[in-house]
Amino acid sequence: MLIGRALLLDMDGTLVDSHAAVERCWRHWATQHELDPEVVLKDIHGKQGQVVMAELLPDRPMAENIADNQELLAAETADVDGVAEIPGALALMKAIGSFPHALVTSADHALATARMHAAGIAMPAVRVLADDVRASKPHPEGFLSAATQLGVPPEECIVFEDSEAGIQAARAAGMRVVGVGRRAAELAPDLHVADLTELRMHIAGNTIRLTSEVEDQA
């Protein structure tokens, strides 16, 4: 069980299932640069594109990575075929209501807007996007910025994440983590759900209590 005063929500793989679109765009990029798509796909989750590119092409100037990433972001923004909610995401956002929460994603404004709209999920009033930070996950800047905007101490924030980079960022920010999906289960989150339909939530005043269906049945 986790108890907190604010929720910080990743997007891809956590609220929005964009897996197919992400793979299509990154496979194309990998092929263009004569890289093994399977190797590339292992390293992309949770990070800004230019960070991934710098890791994969260490001898290339960062200015080229940034420019290349802008083209990739445009392609991803245009490709929303198959983008949908992670099961339970719409119900979660409705249940949260006005309880303090923020979107914290490595997508930029255009991409986040396109994918949230395609999934039918309203954009939270508080969000920290790629445009708003200097350092990508696994750096904690995004989560710490969201906590500051919400006026809630980091240790009282609960992060929802699916990726290794995102969970590392949350840990570095001193926050607890609900891991969403199969990949997150291997990263020792404080609470794990296969998808958001397994989450159980109770709000009382300015606090929220989270458990999982599996935990409740144990």
CSV table of C-alpha atoms in Angstrom, one decimal:
chain,number,residue,atom,x,y,z
A,1,MET,CA,0.0,0.0,0.0
A,2,LEU,CA,1.2,3.5,-0.9
A,3,ILE,CA,-0.1,6.7,0.7
A,4,GLY,CA,0.7,10.1,-0.8
A,5,ARG,CA,-0.5,13.6,-1.6
A,6,ALA,CA,0.1,13.9,-5.3
A,7,LEU,CA,0.4,11.6,-8.4
A,8,LEU,CA,3.0,12.1,-11.1
A,9,LEU,CA,2.0,10.2,-14.3
A,10,ASP,CA,4.2,9.2,-17.2
A,11,MET,CA,2.5,8.9,-20.5
A,12,ASP,CA,3.8,6.3,-23.0
A,13,GLY,CA,3.3,2.8,-21.6
A,14,THR,CA,1.7,4.2,-18.4
A,15,LEU,CA,-1.4,6.1,-19.6
A,16,VAL,CA,-1.2,5.6,-23.3
A,17,ASP,CA,-0.4,2.5,-25.4
A,18,SER,CA,1.7,3.9,-28.2
A,19,HIS,CA,3.9,0.8,-28.5
A,20,ALA,CA,3.2,0.1,-32.2
A,21,ALA,CA,3.6,3.7,-33.3
A,22,VAL,CA,6.9,4.1,-31.4
A,23,GLU,CA,8.3,0.9,-32.9
A,24,ARG,CA,7.3,2.0,-36.4
A,25,CYS,CA,9.1,5.3,-36.2
A,26,TRP,CA,12.2,4.1,-34.4
A,27,ARG,CA,12.6,1.1,-36.7
A,28,HIS,CA,12.6,3.5,-39.7
A,29,TRP,CA,15.2,5.7,-37.9
A,30,ALA,CA,17.4,2.7,-37.1
A,31,THR,CA,17.3,1.4,-40.7
A,32,GLN,CA,18.2,4.9,-42.0
A,33,HIS,CA,21.3,4.9,-39.8
A,34,GLU,CA,22.3,1.2,-40.5
A,35,LEU,CA,21.6,0.2,-36.9
A,36,ASP,CA,20.0,-3.0,-35.7
A,37,PRO,CA,16.3,-2.1,-34.9
A,38,GLU,CA,16.1,-4.7,-32.2
A,39,VAL,CA,19.1,-3.2,-30.4
A,40,VAL,CA,17.7,0.4,-30.8
A,41,LEU,CA,14.2,-0.6,-29.5
A,42,LYS,CA,15.7,-1.9,-26.2
A,43,ASP,CA,17.1,1.5,-25.3
A,44,ILE,CA,14.4,4.0,-26.2
A,45,HIS,CA,11.9,3.8,-23.4
A,46,GLY,CA,11.4,6.8,-21.1
A,47,LYS,CA,14.2,8.9,-22.6
A,48,GLN,CA,14.2,11.9,-24.9
A,49,GLY,CA,15.1,10.9,-28.5
A,50,GLN,CA,18.3,12.9,-28.7
A,51,VAL,CA,19.6,11.2,-25.5
A,52,VAL,CA,19.0,7.8,-27.1
A,53,MET,CA,20.7,8.9,-30.3
A,54,ALA,CA,23.7,10.2,-28.4
A,55,GLU,CA,24.1,6.8,-26.7
A,56,LEU,CA,23.7,4.9,-30.0
A,57,LEU,CA,25.9,7.3,-32.1
A,58,PRO,CA,28.4,8.6,-29.6
A,59,ASP,CA,30.7,10.2,-32.2
A,60,ARG,CA,27.9,12.3,-33.8
A,61,PRO,CA,27.6,16.0,-32.7
A,62,MET,CA,24.7,16.6,-30.3
A,63,ALA,CA,23.4,19.3,-32.7
A,64,GLU,CA,22.8,16.6,-35.3
A,65,ASN,CA,21.0,14.4,-32.7
A,66,ILE,CA,18.8,17.3,-31.7
A,67,ALA,CA,17.9,18.1,-35.3
A,68,ASP,CA,17.3,14.4,-36.1
A,69,ASN,CA,15.1,14.1,-33.1
A,70,GLN,CA,12.9,17.0,-34.2
A,71,GLU,CA,12.2,15.1,-37.4
A,72,LEU,CA,11.5,11.9,-35.5
A,73,LEU,CA,9.1,13.8,-33.1
A,74,ALA,CA,7.2,15.1,-36.1
A,75,ALA,CA,6.9,11.6,-37.5
A,76,GLU,CA,5.7,10.3,-34.2
A,77,THR,CA,3.2,13.1,-33.8
A,78,ALA,CA,1.7,12.3,-37.2
A,79,ASP,CA,1.5,8.6,-36.5
A,80,VAL,CA,-1.3,7.9,-34.0
A,81,ASP,CA,-2.5,4.7,-35.7
A,82,GLY,CA,-3.4,2.3,-32.9
A,83,VAL,CA,-2.7,4.7,-30.1
A,84,ALA,CA,-5.1,4.0,-27.2
A,85,GLU,CA,-5.4,4.2,-23.5
A,86,ILE,CA,-3.7,1.7,-21.3
A,87,PRO,CA,-6.6,-0.3,-19.8
A,88,GLY,CA,-8.0,1.6,-16.9
A,89,ALA,CA,-6.3,5.0,-17.7
A,90,LEU,CA,-9.6,6.8,-18.4
A,91,ALA,CA,-11.2,5.5,-15.3
A,92,LEU,CA,-8.1,6.5,-13.3
A,93,MET,CA,-8.1,10.0,-14.6
A,94,LYS,CA,-11.8,10.4,-13.9
A,95,ALA,CA,-11.4,9.1,-10.3
A,96,ILE,CA,-8.4,11.4,-9.6
A,97,GLY,CA,-10.5,14.4,-10.5
A,98,SER,CA,-9.1,17.5,-8.8
A,99,PHE,CA,-6.7,15.6,-6.6
A,100,PRO,CA,-3.1,17.0,-7.2
A,101,HIS,CA,-1.6,15.3,-10.2
A,102,ALA,CA,0.7,16.1,-13.2
A,103,LEU,CA,1.8,14.5,-16.4
A,104,VAL,CA,5.6,14.0,-16.6
A,105,THR,CA,6.7,12.8,-20.0
A,106,SER,CA,9.7,12.8,-22.3
A,107,ALA,CA,7.4,13.7,-25.2
A,108,ASP,CA,7.3,17.3,-26.4
A,109,HIS,CA,4.1,19.4,-26.4
A,110,ALA,CA,2.9,18.4,-29.9
A,111,LEU,CA,3.5,14.7,-29.4
A,112,ALA,CA,2.0,14.5,-25.9
A,113,THR,CA,-1.1,16.4,-27.1
A,114,ALA,CA,-1.5,14.1,-30.1
A,115,ARG,CA,-1.2,10.9,-28.2
A,116,MET,CA,-3.3,11.9,-25.2
A,117,HIS,CA,-6.0,13.1,-27.7
A,118,ALA,CA,-5.8,9.9,-29.7
A,119,ALA,CA,-6.2,7.9,-26.4
A,120,GLY,CA,-9.2,10.1,-25.4
A,121,ILE,CA,-7.5,11.3,-22.2
A,122,ALA,CA,-7.7,14.9,-21.2
A,123,MET,CA,-4.3,16.7,-20.7
A,124,PRO,CA,-3.7,17.5,-17.0
A,125,ALA,CA,-3.5,21.2,-16.1
A,126,VAL,CA,0.0,20.6,-14.7
A,127,ARG,CA,2.5,18.9,-17.0
A,128,VAL,CA,6.2,18.7,-17.4
A,129,LEU,CA,7.2,17.9,-21.0
A,130,ALA,CA,10.4,17.6,-22.9
A,131,ASP,CA,10.2,21.3,-23.8
A,132,ASP,CA,10.2,22.2,-20.1
A,133,VAL,CA,13.4,20.4,-18.8
A,134,ARG,CA,17.1,20.5,-19.6
A,135,ALA,CA,17.8,16.9,-18.6
A,136,SER,CA,15.9,13.8,-19.7
A,137,LYS,CA,14.9,10.9,-17.5
A,138,PRO,CA,16.7,9.1,-15.8
A,139,HIS,CA,17.5,12.6,-14.4
A,140,PRO,CA,14.9,13.6,-11.7
A,141,GLU,CA,14.4,17.2,-13.0
A,142,GLY,CA,11.0,16.5,-14.5
A,143,PHE,CA,9.5,14.9,-11.4
A,144,LEU,CA,11.0,17.5,-9.1
A,145,SER,CA,9.6,20.3,-11.2
A,146,ALA,CA,6.2,18.7,-11.1
A,147,ALA,CA,6.3,18.4,-7.4
A,148,THR,CA,7.3,22.0,-7.0
A,149,GLN,CA,4.4,23.1,-9.3
A,150,LEU,CA,2.0,21.1,-7.2
A,151,GLY,CA,3.4,22.4,-3.9
A,152,VAL,CA,3.9,18.8,-2.6
A,153,PRO,CA,7.2,17.6,-1.1
A,154,PRO,CA,8.9,14.9,-3.3
A,155,GLU,CA,8.6,12.3,-0.6
A,156,GLU,CA,4.9,12.6,-0.7
A,157,CYS,CA,4.5,12.2,-4.4
A,158,ILE,CA,3.8,8.8,-6.0
A,159,VAL,CA,5.0,8.3,-9.6
A,160,PHE,CA,3.4,6.0,-12.2
A,161,GLU,CA,6.0,4.7,-14.6
A,162,ASP,CA,6.7,1.8,-16.9
A,163,SER,CA,10.3,2.2,-18.0
A,164,GLU,CA,13.7,1.8,-16.3
A,165,ALA,CA,14.7,5.4,-17.0
A,166,GLY,CA,11.5,6.7,-15.5
A,167,ILE,CA,11.7,4.5,-12.4
A,168,GLN,CA,15.4,5.6,-11.9
A,169,ALA,CA,14.3,9.2,-12.2
A,170,ALA,CA,11.6,8.8,-9.7
A,171,ARG,CA,14.0,7.1,-7.2
A,172,ALA,CA,16.5,9.9,-7.7
A,173,ALA,CA,13.8,12.4,-6.9
A,174,GLY,CA,13.1,10.5,-3.6
A,175,MET,CA,9.6,9.4,-4.7
A,176,ARG,CA,7.8,6.1,-4.5
A,177,VAL,CA,6.8,4.3,-7.7
A,178,VAL,CA,3.8,2.4,-9.0
A,179,GLY,CA,5.2,0.3,-11.8
A,180,VAL,CA,2.8,-0.3,-14.7
A,181,GLY,CA,3.2,-3.3,-17.1
A,182,ARG,CA,5.4,-6.3,-17.6
A,183,ARG,CA,8.7,-4.4,-18.0
A,184,ALA,CA,8.2,-2.4,-14.8
A,185,ALA,CA,7.6,-5.6,-12.8
A,186,GLU,CA,11.3,-6.5,-13.2
A,187,LEU,CA,12.4,-3.1,-11.7
A,188,ALA,CA,11.3,-3.6,-8.1
A,189,PRO,CA,8.6,-0.8,-7.9
A,190,ASP,CA,7.0,-0.1,-4.6
A,191,LEU,CA,3.7,-1.3,-6.1
A,192,HIS,CA,3.1,-3.1,-9.4
A,193,VAL,CA,0.0,-3.5,-11.6
A,194,ALA,CA,-0.2,-5.3,-14.9
A,195,ASP,CA,-2.4,-2.4,-16.1
A,196,LEU,CA,-4.4,0.3,-14.4
A,197,THR,CA,-7.5,-1.8,-14.1
A,198,GLU,CA,-5.7,-3.6,-11.2
A,199,LEU,CA,-5.2,-0.4,-9.3
A,200,ARG,CA,-7.3,0.3,-6.2
A,201,MET,CA,-7.5,3.9,-5.0
A,202,HIS,CA,-9.1,5.7,-2.1
A,203,ILE,CA,-9.0,9.5,-1.7
A,204,ALA,CA,-9.6,11.0,1.8
A,205,GLY,CA,-9.0,14.8,2.1
A,206,ASN,CA,-5.6,15.6,0.8
A,207,THR,CA,-4.2,12.1,0.8
A,208,ILE,CA,-4.6,9.1,-1.5
A,209,ARG,CA,-4.1,5.4,-0.7
A,210,LEU,CA,-3.2,3.0,-3.5
A,211,THR,CA,-3.2,-0.7,-3.5
A,212,SER,CA,-3.4,-3.4,-6.3
A,213,GLU,CA,-6.1,-5.9,-6.9
A,214,VAL,CA,-3.4,-8.6,-6.5
A,215,GLU,CA,-2.3,-7.1,-3.1
A,216,ASP,CA,-5.9,-6.9,-1.9
A,217,GLN,CA,-6.5,-10.5,-2.6
A,218,ALA,CA,-3.3,-11.7,-0.9
